PDB file of C-alpha atoms in Angstrom:
ATOM      1  CA  MET A   1       0.292   0.174   0.269  1.00  0.00           C
ATOM      2  CA  ASN A   2       0.629   3.717  -0.683  1.00  0.00           C
ATOM      3  CA  GLU A   3       2.300   5.041   2.471  1.00  0.00           C
ATOM      4  CA  SER A   4       0.648   8.409   1.514  1.00  0.00           C
ATOM      5  CA  MET A   5      -2.511   6.218   1.249  1.00  0.00           C
ATOM      6  CA  VAL A   6      -1.928   4.714   5.285  1.00  0.00           C
ATOM      7  CA  PRO A   7      -3.189   6.948   7.829  1.00  0.00           C
ATOM      8  CA  ALA A   8      -0.491   8.465  10.262  1.00  0.00           C
ATOM      9  CA  ILE A   9      -1.910   7.581  13.287  1.00  0.00           C
ATOM     10  CA  GLU A  10      -4.475   4.263  13.849  1.00  0.00           C
ATOM     11  CA  PHE A  11      -5.992   3.389  17.344  1.00  0.00           C
ATOM     12  CA  ARG A  12      -8.054   0.297  17.299  1.00  0.00           C
ATOM     13  CA  ARG A  13      -9.228  -0.683  20.717  1.00  0.00           C
ATOM     14  CA  VAL A  14      -5.882   0.299  22.696  1.00  0.00           C
ATOM     15  CA  THR A  15      -6.194  -0.261  26.068  1.00  0.00           C
ATOM     16  CA  LYS A  16      -3.190   0.788  29.011  1.00  0.00           C
ATOM     17  CA  LEU A  17      -3.753  -0.276  32.402  1.00  0.00           C
ATOM     18  CA  PHE A  18      -2.254   1.598  35.378  1.00  0.00           C
ATOM     19  CA  GLY A  19      -2.818  -1.292  38.173  1.00  0.00           C
ATOM     20  CA  ALA A  20      -6.174  -1.242  38.431  1.00  0.00           C
ATOM     21  CA  VAL A  21      -6.908   1.803  36.859  1.00  0.00           C
ATOM     22  CA  ARG A  22      -7.441   2.284  33.019  1.00  0.00           C
ATOM     23  CA  ALA A  23      -5.404   5.201  31.993  1.00  0.00           C
ATOM     24  CA  VAL A  24      -7.161   4.624  28.226  1.00  0.00           C
ATOM     25  CA  SER A  25      -9.815   2.218  27.446  1.00  0.00           C
ATOM     26  CA  ASP A  26     -11.060   0.616  24.099  1.00  0.00           C
ATOM     27  CA  LEU A  27      -9.632   3.687  22.921  1.00  0.00           C
ATOM     28  CA  GLU A  28     -10.063   4.242  18.946  1.00  0.00           C
ATOM     29  CA  PHE A  29     -10.083   7.188  16.654  1.00  0.00           C
ATOM     30  CA  VAL A  30      -7.688   7.673  13.235  1.00  0.00           C
ATOM     31  CA  ALA A  31      -5.700  10.608  12.219  1.00  0.00           C
ATOM     32  CA  PRO A  32      -5.339  11.573   8.256  1.00  0.00           C
ATOM     33  CA  THR A  33      -1.987  12.386   7.193  1.00  0.00           C
ATOM     34  CA  GLY A  34      -1.826  15.956   6.813  1.00  0.00           C
ATOM     35  CA  SER A  35      -4.167  16.031   9.500  1.00  0.00           C
ATOM     36  CA  VAL A  36      -5.377  18.112  12.204  1.00  0.00           C
ATOM     37  CA  THR A  37      -6.811  15.968  15.018  1.00  0.00           C
ATOM     38  CA  VAL A  38      -7.415  17.748  17.966  1.00  0.00           C
ATOM     39  CA  LEU A  39      -8.153  15.475  21.581  1.00  0.00           C
ATOM     40  CA  LEU A  40      -9.948  17.682  23.708  1.00  0.00           C
ATOM     41  CA  GLY A  41     -11.019  16.539  27.294  1.00  0.00           C
ATOM     42  CA  PRO A  42     -10.556  17.320  30.357  1.00  0.00           C
ATOM     43  CA  ASN A  43      -7.569  16.540  32.126  1.00  0.00           C
ATOM     44  CA  GLY A  44      -7.138  12.665  33.561  1.00  0.00           C
ATOM     45  CA  ALA A  45      -9.076  11.755  29.784  1.00  0.00           C
ATOM     46  CA  GLY A  46      -6.354   9.943  28.710  1.00  0.00           C
ATOM     47  CA  LYS A  47      -5.059  12.438  25.896  1.00  0.00           C
ATOM     48  CA  THR A  48      -1.428  12.614  27.457  1.00  0.00           C
ATOM     49  CA  THR A  49      -1.074   8.459  27.846  1.00  0.00           C
ATOM     50  CA  THR A  50      -2.641   8.517  24.047  1.00  0.00           C
ATOM     51  CA  VAL A  51       0.716  10.573  22.751  1.00  0.00           C
ATOM     52  CA  ARG A  52       3.113   8.459  25.175  1.00  0.00           C
ATOM     53  CA  LEU A  53       1.479   5.636  22.821  1.00  0.00           C
ATOM     54  CA  THR A  54       1.586   6.437  19.823  1.00  0.00           C
ATOM     55  CA  THR A  55       5.322   7.561  20.284  1.00  0.00           C
ATOM     56  CA  GLY A  56       5.966   3.730  22.064  1.00  0.00           C
ATOM     57  CA  ALA A  57       7.023   5.617  25.217  1.00  0.00           C
ATOM     58  CA  LEU A  58       4.725   3.523  26.616  1.00  0.00           C
ATOM     59  CA  THR A  59       2.875  -0.587  25.340  1.00  0.00           C
ATOM     60  CA  ALA A  60      -0.310  -0.920  25.210  1.00  0.00           C
ATOM     61  CA  ASP A  61      -1.727  -3.692  27.380  1.00  0.00           C
ATOM     62  CA  ALA A  62      -4.889  -4.971  24.514  1.00  0.00           C
ATOM     63  CA  GLY A  63      -5.339  -3.242  20.756  1.00  0.00           C
ATOM     64  CA  THR A  64      -3.223  -1.900  18.422  1.00  0.00           C
ATOM     65  CA  VAL A  65      -1.153   0.851  17.124  1.00  0.00           C
ATOM     66  CA  ARG A  66       0.064   2.152  14.271  1.00  0.00           C
ATOM     67  CA  VAL A  67       2.070   4.984  13.329  1.00  0.00           C
ATOM     68  CA  LEU A  68       2.492   5.916   9.659  1.00  0.00           C
ATOM     69  CA  GLY A  69       2.102   2.551   9.110  1.00  0.00           C
ATOM     70  CA  LEU A  70       5.017   1.075  11.661  1.00  0.00           C
ATOM     71  CA  ASP A  71       4.225  -0.641  15.265  1.00  0.00           C
ATOM     72  CA  PRO A  72       5.446   1.807  17.841  1.00  0.00           C
ATOM     73  CA  SER A  73       5.984  -1.003  20.070  1.00  0.00           C
ATOM     74  CA  ASP A  74       8.807  -2.920  18.088  1.00  0.00           C
ATOM     75  CA  ASP A  75      11.859  -1.448  18.847  1.00  0.00           C
ATOM     76  CA  GLU A  76      13.279  -1.155  15.444  1.00  0.00           C
ATOM     77  CA  GLN A  77       9.812   0.516  14.002  1.00  0.00           C
ATOM     78  CA  GLY A  78       9.734   2.545  17.175  1.00  0.00           C
ATOM     79  CA  GLN A  79      13.149   4.091  16.763  1.00  0.00           C
ATOM     80  CA  GLU A  80      12.007   5.086  13.090  1.00  0.00           C
ATOM     81  CA  ILE A  81       8.398   6.320  14.385  1.00  0.00           C
ATOM     82  CA  ARG A  82      10.474   8.738  17.243  1.00  0.00           C
ATOM     83  CA  SER A  83      13.199  10.085  14.683  1.00  0.00           C
ATOM     84  CA  ARG A  84       9.721  10.830  12.456  1.00  0.00           C
ATOM     85  CA  CYS A  85       7.837  12.572  15.009  1.00  0.00           C
ATOM     86  CA  GLY A  86       8.079  16.016  16.969  1.00  0.00           C
ATOM     87  CA  VAL A  87       6.736  16.016  20.335  1.00  0.00           C
ATOM     88  CA  VAL A  88       6.439  18.857  23.052  1.00  0.00           C
ATOM     89  CA  PRO A  89       4.889  17.624  26.562  1.00  0.00           C
ATOM     90  CA  PRO A  90       3.043  19.480  29.245  1.00  0.00           C
ATOM     91  CA  LYS A  91       6.803  19.041  31.212  1.00  0.00           C
ATOM     92  CA  PRO A  92       9.165  19.834  29.055  1.00  0.00           C
ATOM     93  CA  ALA A  93      12.612  18.140  30.001  1.00  0.00           C
ATOM     94  CA  PHE A  94      15.620  19.380  29.038  1.00  0.00           C
ATOM     95  CA  TYR A  95      19.563  19.838  30.190  1.00  0.00           C
ATOM     96  CA  ASP A  96      19.745  22.773  32.747  1.00  0.00           C
ATOM     97  CA  GLN A  97      23.054  23.607  32.911  1.00  0.00           C
ATOM     98  CA  LEU A  98      22.978  23.582  29.651  1.00  0.00           C
ATOM     99  CA  THR A  99      22.172  27.068  27.458  1.00  0.00           C
ATOM    100  CA  GLY A 100      19.126  27.018  25.151  1.00  0.00           C
ATOM    101  CA  TRP A 101      21.320  26.786  22.264  1.00  0.00           C
ATOM    102  CA  GLU A 102      23.316  23.562  23.846  1.00  0.00           C
ATOM    103  CA  ASN A 103      20.183  22.025  24.195  1.00  0.00           C
ATOM    104  CA  LEU A 104      19.075  22.500  20.672  1.00  0.00           C
ATOM    105  CA  GLU A 105      22.861  22.307  19.379  1.00  0.00           C
ATOM    106  CA  PHE A 106      21.778  18.324  20.604  1.00  0.00           C
ATOM    107  CA  ALA A 107      18.891  17.893  20.017  1.00  0.00           C
ATOM    108  CA  ALA A 108      20.134  18.388  16.023  1.00  0.00           C
ATOM    109  CA  GLU A 109      22.790  16.094  16.751  1.00  0.00           C
ATOM    110  CA  ILE A 110      20.404  13.469  17.630  1.00  0.00           C
ATOM    111  CA  PHE A 111      17.930  14.333  14.438  1.00  0.00           C
ATOM    112  CA  GLU A 112      20.716  14.789  12.379  1.00  0.00           C
ATOM    113  CA  ALA A 113      19.587  18.013  11.021  1.00  0.00           C
ATOM    114  CA  GLU A 114      21.451  21.394  10.431  1.00  0.00           C
ATOM    115  CA  PRO A 115      22.506  24.142  13.237  1.00  0.00           C
ATOM    116  CA  GLU A 116      20.613  26.773  10.836  1.00  0.00           C
ATOM    117  CA  ASP A 117      17.442  24.401  11.271  1.00  0.00           C
ATOM    118  CA  ALA A 118      17.918  24.878  15.362  1.00  0.00           C
ATOM    119  CA  ARG A 119      18.251  28.683  15.137  1.00  0.00           C
ATOM    120  CA  ASP A 120      15.533  28.785  12.318  1.00  0.00           C
ATOM    121  CA  ALA A 121      13.606  26.676  15.089  1.00  0.00           C
ATOM    122  CA  ALA A 122      14.497  29.115  17.583  1.00  0.00           C
ATOM    123  CA  ALA A 123      13.308  32.442  15.866  1.00  0.00           C
ATOM    124  CA  ARG A 124      10.593  31.115  15.021  1.00  0.00           C
ATOM    125  CA  PHE A 125       8.956  31.154  18.479  1.00  0.00           C
ATOM    126  CA  GLY A 126      11.115  33.954  19.684  1.00  0.00           C
ATOM    127  CA  ILE A 127      13.545  32.298  22.048  1.00  0.00           C
ATOM    128  CA  ASP A 128      16.686  33.464  20.055  1.00  0.00           C
ATOM    129  CA  HIS A 129      17.394  36.073  22.020  1.00  0.00           C
ATOM    130  CA  ALA A 130      18.315  33.412  25.220  1.00  0.00           C
ATOM    131  CA  LEU A 131      19.721  30.646  23.383  1.00  0.00           C
ATOM    132  CA  ASP A 132      23.016  31.719  25.363  1.00  0.00           C
ATOM    133  CA  GLN A 133      21.550  31.495  28.559  1.00  0.00           C
ATOM    134  CA  GLU A 134      21.101  28.649  30.738  1.00  0.00           C
ATOM    135  CA  VAL A 135      18.045  26.675  31.041  1.00  0.00           C
ATOM    136  CA  GLY A 136      17.341  26.296  34.557  1.00  0.00           C
ATOM    137  CA  GLY A 137      17.171  29.819  34.374  1.00  0.00           C
ATOM    138  CA  TYR A 138      14.591  29.684  31.854  1.00  0.00           C
ATOM    139  CA  SER A 139      10.672  30.730  32.565  1.00  0.00           C
ATOM    140  CA  THR A 140       7.690  28.470  31.882  1.00  0.00           C
ATOM    141  CA  GLY A 141       6.457  30.028  28.682  1.00  0.00           C
ATOM    142  CA  MET A 142       9.929  29.807  27.642  1.00  0.00           C
ATOM    143  CA  ARG A 143      10.659  26.564  27.998  1.00  0.00           C
ATOM    144  CA  THR A 144       8.066  25.154  26.100  1.00  0.00           C
ATOM    145  CA  ARG A 145       8.820  28.014  23.308  1.00  0.00           C
ATOM    146  CA  LEU A 146      12.624  26.086  23.148  1.00  0.00           C
ATOM    147  CA  ALA A 147      10.447  22.582  23.335  1.00  0.00           C
ATOM    148  CA  LEU A 148       8.416  23.510  20.458  1.00  0.00           C
ATOM    149  CA  ALA A 149      11.439  24.978  18.570  1.00  0.00           C
ATOM    150  CA  ARG A 150      13.040  21.596  19.497  1.00  0.00           C
ATOM    151  CA  SER A 151      10.568  19.881  18.206  1.00  0.00           C
ATOM    152  CA  VAL A 152      10.351  20.711  14.451  1.00  0.00           C
ATOM    153  CA  ILE A 153      13.820  20.914  13.730  1.00  0.00           C
ATOM    154  CA  HIS A 154      13.807  17.691  11.675  1.00  0.00           C
ATOM    155  CA  ASP A 155      10.811  18.530  10.041  1.00  0.00           C
ATOM    156  CA  PRO A 156       8.891  16.148  11.325  1.00  0.00           C
ATOM    157  CA  ASP A 157       6.221  13.890   9.679  1.00  0.00           C
ATOM    158  CA  VAL A 158       4.050  14.016  12.904  1.00  0.00           C
ATOM    159  CA  LEU A 159       3.781  16.486  15.245  1.00  0.00           C
ATOM    160  CA  LEU A 160       2.318  15.828  18.750  1.00  0.00           C
ATOM    161  CA  LEU A 161       1.877  18.670  20.418  1.00  0.00           C
ATOM    162  CA  ASP A 162       0.167  18.396  24.705  1.00  0.00           C
ATOM    163  CA  GLU A 163      -0.710  21.464  25.879  1.00  0.00           C
ATOM    164  CA  PRO A 164       1.695  23.245  23.728  1.00  0.00           C
ATOM    165  CA  THR A 165       0.522  26.614  24.813  1.00  0.00           C
ATOM    166  CA  ALA A 166       0.651  26.791  28.663  1.00  0.00           C
ATOM    167  CA  GLY A 167       2.235  29.196  29.994  1.00  0.00           C
ATOM    168  CA  LEU A 168       2.524  30.755  26.426  1.00  0.00           C
ATOM    169  CA  ASP A 169       1.633  34.760  26.125  1.00  0.00           C
ATOM    170  CA  PRO A 170      -0.888  35.036  23.579  1.00  0.00           C
ATOM    171  CA  GLU A 171       1.997  35.718  20.915  1.00  0.00           C
ATOM    172  CA  SER A 172       3.531  32.886  21.139  1.00  0.00           C
ATOM    173  CA  SER A 173       0.111  31.106  21.294  1.00  0.00           C
ATOM    174  CA  ARG A 174      -0.589  32.227  17.811  1.00  0.00           C
ATOM    175  CA  ALA A 175       2.985  31.369  16.976  1.00  0.00           C
ATOM    176  CA  VAL A 176       2.082  28.299  17.697  1.00  0.00           C
ATOM    177  CA  LEU A 177      -1.529  28.030  15.549  1.00  0.00           C
ATOM    178  CA  ASP A 178       0.289  29.979  13.232  1.00  0.00           C
ATOM    179  CA  LEU A 179       2.646  26.253  12.869  1.00  0.00           C
ATOM    180  CA  ILE A 180       0.095  24.102  13.551  1.00  0.00           C
ATOM    181  CA  ARG A 181      -1.378  25.850  10.362  1.00  0.00           C
ATOM    182  CA  ASP A 182       1.749  25.579   7.874  1.00  0.00           C
ATOM    183  CA  LEU A 183       2.625  22.035   8.915  1.00  0.00           C
ATOM    184  CA  ALA A 184      -0.247  20.740   8.263  1.00  0.00           C
ATOM    185  CA  GLY A 185      -0.531  22.853   5.041  1.00  0.00           C
ATOM    186  CA  ARG A 186       2.827  20.840   3.551  1.00  0.00           C
ATOM    187  CA  GLY A 187       1.184  17.741   4.016  1.00  0.00           C
ATOM    188  CA  ARG A 188       2.415  16.573   7.635  1.00  0.00           C
ATOM    189  CA  THR A 189      -0.401  15.221  10.453  1.00  0.00           C
ATOM    190  CA  ILE A 190      -0.391  17.547  13.735  1.00  0.00           C
ATOM    191  CA  VAL A 191      -2.209  16.173  17.061  1.00  0.00           C
ATOM    192  CA  MET A 192      -2.738  18.866  19.306  1.00  0.00           C
ATOM    193  CA  CYS A 193      -4.045  17.803  22.991  1.00  0.00           C
ATOM    194  CA  THR A 194      -5.691  20.550  25.087  1.00  0.00           C
ATOM    195  CA  HIS A 195      -8.384  21.391  27.222  1.00  0.00           C
ATOM    196  CA  LEU A 196      -8.813  24.802  26.181  1.00  0.00           C
ATOM    197  CA  LEU A 197     -11.734  25.040  23.487  1.00  0.00           C
ATOM    198  CA  HIS A 198     -10.791  28.054  21.645  1.00  0.00           C
ATOM    199  CA  GLU A 199      -7.196  26.572  20.798  1.00  0.00           C
ATOM    200  CA  ALA A 200      -8.892  23.821  18.405  1.00  0.00           C
ATOM    201  CA  GLU A 201     -12.266  26.350  16.761  1.00  0.00           C
ATOM    202  CA  GLY A 202     -11.013  27.171  13.402  1.00  0.00           C
ATOM    203  CA  ILE A 203      -8.049  24.559  13.229  1.00  0.00           C
ATOM    204  CA  ALA A 204      -8.854  21.293  13.944  1.00  0.00           C
ATOM    205  CA  ASP A 205      -9.742  18.573  11.194  1.00  0.00           C
ATOM    206  CA  GLN A 206     -11.477  16.272  13.031  1.00  0.00           C
ATOM    207  CA  VAL A 207     -11.975  16.759  16.849  1.00  0.00           C
ATOM    208  CA  VAL A 208     -11.827  13.118  19.060  1.00  0.00           C
ATOM    209  CA  LEU A 209     -13.657  13.983  22.523  1.00  0.00           C
ATOM    210  CA  MET A 210     -11.978  12.374  25.208  1.00  0.00           C
ATOM    211  CA  ASP A 211     -13.682  11.155  28.751  1.00  0.00           C
ATOM    212  CA  ASP A 212     -12.868   8.266  31.123  1.00  0.00           C
ATOM    213  CA  GLY A 213      -9.869   7.673  29.214  1.00  0.00           C
ATOM    214  CA  THR A 214     -12.261   6.222  25.510  1.00  0.00           C
ATOM    215  CA  ALA A 215     -13.152   8.720  22.783  1.00  0.00           C
ATOM    216  CA  ARG A 216     -16.628   9.592  22.971  1.00  0.00           C
ATOM    217  CA  ALA A 217     -17.795  10.436  19.901  1.00  0.00           C
ATOM    218  CA  ALA A 218     -15.113  12.208  16.387  1.00  0.00           C
ATOM    219  CA  GLY A 219     -15.274  14.408  13.401  1.00  0.00           C
ATOM    220  CA  HIS A 220     -15.027  16.963  11.897  1.00  0.00           C
ATOM    221  CA  PRO A 221     -16.617  20.196  13.603  1.00  0.00           C
ATOM    222  CA  ASP A 222     -19.266  20.217  11.183  1.00  0.00           C
ATOM    223  CA  GLU A 223     -20.218  16.664  11.868  1.00  0.00           C
ATOM    224  CA  LEU A 224     -20.505  16.644  15.088  1.00  0.00           C
ATOM    225  CA  ALA A 225     -22.476  20.289  14.975  1.00  0.00           C
ATOM    226  CA  ALA A 226     -24.841  18.198  12.830  1.00  0.00           C
ATOM    227  CA  ALA A 227     -25.304  14.470  14.810  1.00  0.00           C
ATOM    228  CA  TYR A 228     -25.506  16.568  18.020  1.00  0.00           C
ATOM    229  CA  MET A 229     -27.120  19.805  17.015  1.00  0.00           C
ATOM    230  CA  PRO A 230     -28.899  18.830  14.482  1.00  0.00           C
ATOM    231  CA  GLU A 231     -31.799  21.757  14.806  1.00  0.00           C
ATOM    232  CA  PRO A 232     -30.592  24.846  12.764  1.00  0.00           C
ATOM    233  CA  ILE A 233     -30.707  28.119  14.839  1.00  0.00           C
ATOM    234  CA  VAL A 234     -31.184  31.538  12.817  1.00  0.00           C
ATOM    235  CA  VAL A 235     -31.098  35.014  13.821  1.00  0.00           C
ATOM    236  CA  PHE A 236     -33.936  37.074  12.225  1.00  0.00           C
ATOM    237  CA  ASP A 237     -33.898  41.374  12.992  1.00  0.00           C
ATOM    238  CA  ALA A 238     -35.422  43.769  11.695  1.00  0.00           C
ATOM    239  CA  GLU A 239     -36.214  47.793  11.581  1.00  0.00           C
ATOM    240  CA  ASP A 240     -39.504  47.478  12.934  1.00  0.00           C
ATOM    241  CA  ARG A 241     -38.744  44.433  15.695  1.00  0.00           C
ATOM    242  CA  SER A 242     -42.743  44.003  16.779  1.00  0.00           C
ATOM    243  CA  VAL A 243     -43.226  42.576  13.125  1.00  0.00           C
ATOM    244  CA  LEU A 244     -40.560  39.140  14.579  1.00  0.00           C
ATOM    245  CA  GLU A 245     -43.476  38.606  16.434  1.00  0.00           C
ATOM    246  CA  LEU A 246     -44.935  36.885  13.956  1.00  0.00           C
ATOM    247  CA  LEU A 247     -41.829  34.133  14.280  1.00  0.00           C
ATOM    248  CA  ALA A 248     -43.423  32.881  17.086  1.00  0.00           C
ATOM    249  CA  ASP A 249     -46.189  30.689  15.497  1.00  0.00           C
ATOM    250  CA  LEU A 250     -45.518  29.504  11.857  1.00  0.00           C
ATOM    251  CA  ASP A 251     -44.614  25.493  11.709  1.00  0.00           C
ATOM    252  CA  GLY A 252     -41.563  24.230  12.542  1.00  0.00           C
ATOM    253  CA  VAL A 253     -40.356  26.415  14.832  1.00  0.00           C
ATOM    254  CA  THR A 254     -39.590  24.405  18.178  1.00  0.00           C
ATOM    255  CA  SER A 255     -37.811  27.440  20.215  1.00  0.00           C
ATOM    256  CA  ILE A 256     -37.695  31.088  20.388  1.00  0.00           C
ATOM    257  CA  HIS A 257     -35.199  33.607  22.011  1.00  0.00           C
ATOM    258  CA  ARG A 258     -35.632  37.504  22.419  1.00  0.00           C
ATOM    259  CA  ASN A 259     -32.659  39.601  22.938  1.00  0.00           C
ATOM    260  CA  GLY A 260     -33.080  42.265  20.503  1.00  0.00           C
ATOM    261  CA  SER A 261     -32.781  40.692  17.761  1.00  0.00           C
ATOM    262  CA  VAL A 262     -35.132  37.484  17.559  1.00  0.00           C
ATOM    263  CA  GLN A 263     -33.173  33.600  17.980  1.00  0.00           C
ATOM    264  CA  VAL A 264     -35.265  30.969  16.324  1.00  0.00           C
ATOM    265  CA  THR A 265     -34.234  27.142  16.470  1.00  0.00           C
ATOM    266  CA  LEU A 266     -36.306  25.315  13.247  1.00  0.00           C
ATOM    267  CA  ASP A 267     -37.087  21.141  12.861  1.00  0.00           C
ATOM    268  CA  ASP A 268     -35.793  22.197   9.267  1.00  0.00           C
ATOM    269  CA  LEU A 269     -33.754  24.786   8.017  1.00  0.00           C
ATOM    270  CA  ALA A 270     -35.384  23.984   4.626  1.00  0.00           C
ATOM    271  CA  ARG A 271     -38.419  26.492   5.842  1.00  0.00           C
ATOM    272  CA  LEU A 272     -36.316  29.482   6.447  1.00  0.00           C
ATOM    273  CA  PRO A 273     -36.902  31.132   2.585  1.00  0.00           C
ATOM    274  CA  ASP A 274     -40.989  31.008   3.607  1.00  0.00           C
ATOM    275  CA  MET A 275     -40.484  32.578   6.561  1.00  0.00           C
ATOM    276  CA  VAL A 276     -38.449  35.388   4.903  1.00  0.00           C
ATOM    277  CA  THR A 277     -41.216  35.493   2.256  1.00  0.00           C
ATOM    278  CA  MET A 278     -44.042  35.794   4.941  1.00  0.00           C
ATOM    279  CA  LEU A 279     -42.204  37.980   6.686  1.00  0.00           C
ATOM    280  CA  VAL A 280     -41.337  40.817   4.103  1.00  0.00           C
ATOM    281  CA  GLY A 281     -45.199  40.385   2.889  1.00  0.00           C
ATOM    282  CA  ALA A 282     -45.698  41.354   6.430  1.00  0.00           C
ATOM    283  CA  GLY A 283     -44.156  44.614   6.168  1.00  0.00           C
ATOM    284  CA  ALA A 284     -40.534  43.516   7.678  1.00  0.00           C
ATOM    285  CA  ARG A 285     -37.962  45.686   6.313  1.00  0.00           C
ATOM    286  CA  LEU A 286     -35.227  42.786   7.398  1.00  0.00           C
ATOM    287  CA  THR A 287     -31.830  43.584   8.871  1.00  0.00           C
ATOM    288  CA  ARG A 288     -30.431  40.880   9.127  1.00  0.00           C
ATOM    289  CA  VAL A 289     -31.283  36.248   8.627  1.00  0.00           C
ATOM    290  CA  GLU A 290     -28.203  34.496   9.480  1.00  0.00           C
ATOM    291  CA  ARG A 291     -28.041  30.898  10.942  1.00  0.00           C
ATOM    292  CA  VAL A 292     -25.838  30.537  13.536  1.00  0.00           C
ATOM    293  CA  ILE A 293     -22.816  28.201  13.412  1.00  0.00           C
ATOM    294  CA  PRO A 294     -22.209  26.336  16.954  1.00  0.00           C
ATOM    295  CA  THR A 295     -19.134  26.965  18.371  1.00  0.00           C
ATOM    296  CA  LEU A 296     -16.833  24.425  19.984  1.00  0.00           C
ATOM    297  CA  GLU A 297     -16.732  25.080  22.580  1.00  0.00           C
ATOM    298  CA  GLU A 298     -21.104  24.732  22.699  1.00  0.00           C
ATOM    299  CA  LEU A 299     -20.889  21.428  21.139  1.00  0.00           C
ATOM    300  CA  TYR A 300     -18.356  20.157  23.621  1.00  0.00           C
ATOM    301  CA  PHE A 301     -20.474  20.818  26.382  1.00  0.00           C
ATOM    302  CA  ARG A 302     -23.850  19.445  24.652  1.00  0.00           C
ATOM    303  CA  MET A 303     -21.256  16.073  23.553  1.00  0.00           C
ATOM    304  CA  GLN A 304     -20.262  16.364  27.567  1.00  0.00           C
ATOM    305  CA  ARG A 305     -24.654  15.974  27.800  1.00  0.00           C
ATOM    306  CA  ALA A 306     -25.476  13.491  25.600  1.00  0.00           C
ATOM    307  CA  HIS A 307     -22.288  10.956  26.855  1.00  0.00           C
ATOM    308  CA  LYS A 308     -23.413  11.539  30.546  1.00  0.00           C
ATOM    309  CA  ASP A 309     -27.472  11.106  30.144  1.00  0.00           C
ATOM    310  CA  GLN A 310     -26.330   7.617  28.341  1.00  0.00           C
ATOM    311  CA  PRO A 311     -27.152   4.921  30.559  1.00  0.00           C
TER     312      PRO A 311
END
């Protein structure tokens, strides 16, 4: 099979135990090559364990893990996987007595990258000014920026980011999200773990909702919205808002919320043209007719409620 046709990451019924605790339980998801997959869930959901299983730092107790078509639990294949992955853990480890540059230089030698690649990566994340300082004196944000630079020195095929913006200022956080978009645009595969909903907004090709070590739902945000928030919501506004009261009595309106403008939940979006025609016929000068696209935050909590309500 052509490597480009092989999913970059594939988990099939994967379980990982720590004593009696199931950190990951029957976990299934696929990260297509060149995609951005966001593992979304609260602390303790199993996201970090999933990353460590991906790199072979942990071995599954049951199920199958494949990365770039390879088995991370196999010594030789696992080494190849790690050479083709970049990883930013939640608490990056460095040689604190060495300078930032010495840490990057050491990583460049391991990955057989050029020193210039290390300098470019440092500049990208705004840590180049501190490379002559010992890492032991770095702040949390500086350590994170150094970890990000280290992770991309060798232009990895897969980038694994575990809470990558923790401790970062807004400018550095934006640089991380820009990096994700850039690498995905060049065919790289990114998996990002986060519990911050706004980070996944607009960059995720796939969201995997994790809880209790398993995937509760997975798919493109639009697919998940259609599954968990199927009834369309439309906002109406008009120069004379009193005419919008007519909406409450129309067929297909399942709920209505007034806050100056009127927010209407419909049983079928196909009813919208007739509703607009009726309002215009009643003399309404409409200033806004807009479908509300649910935010990832709204979708996340709707999915959480749906799964908690299941027996």
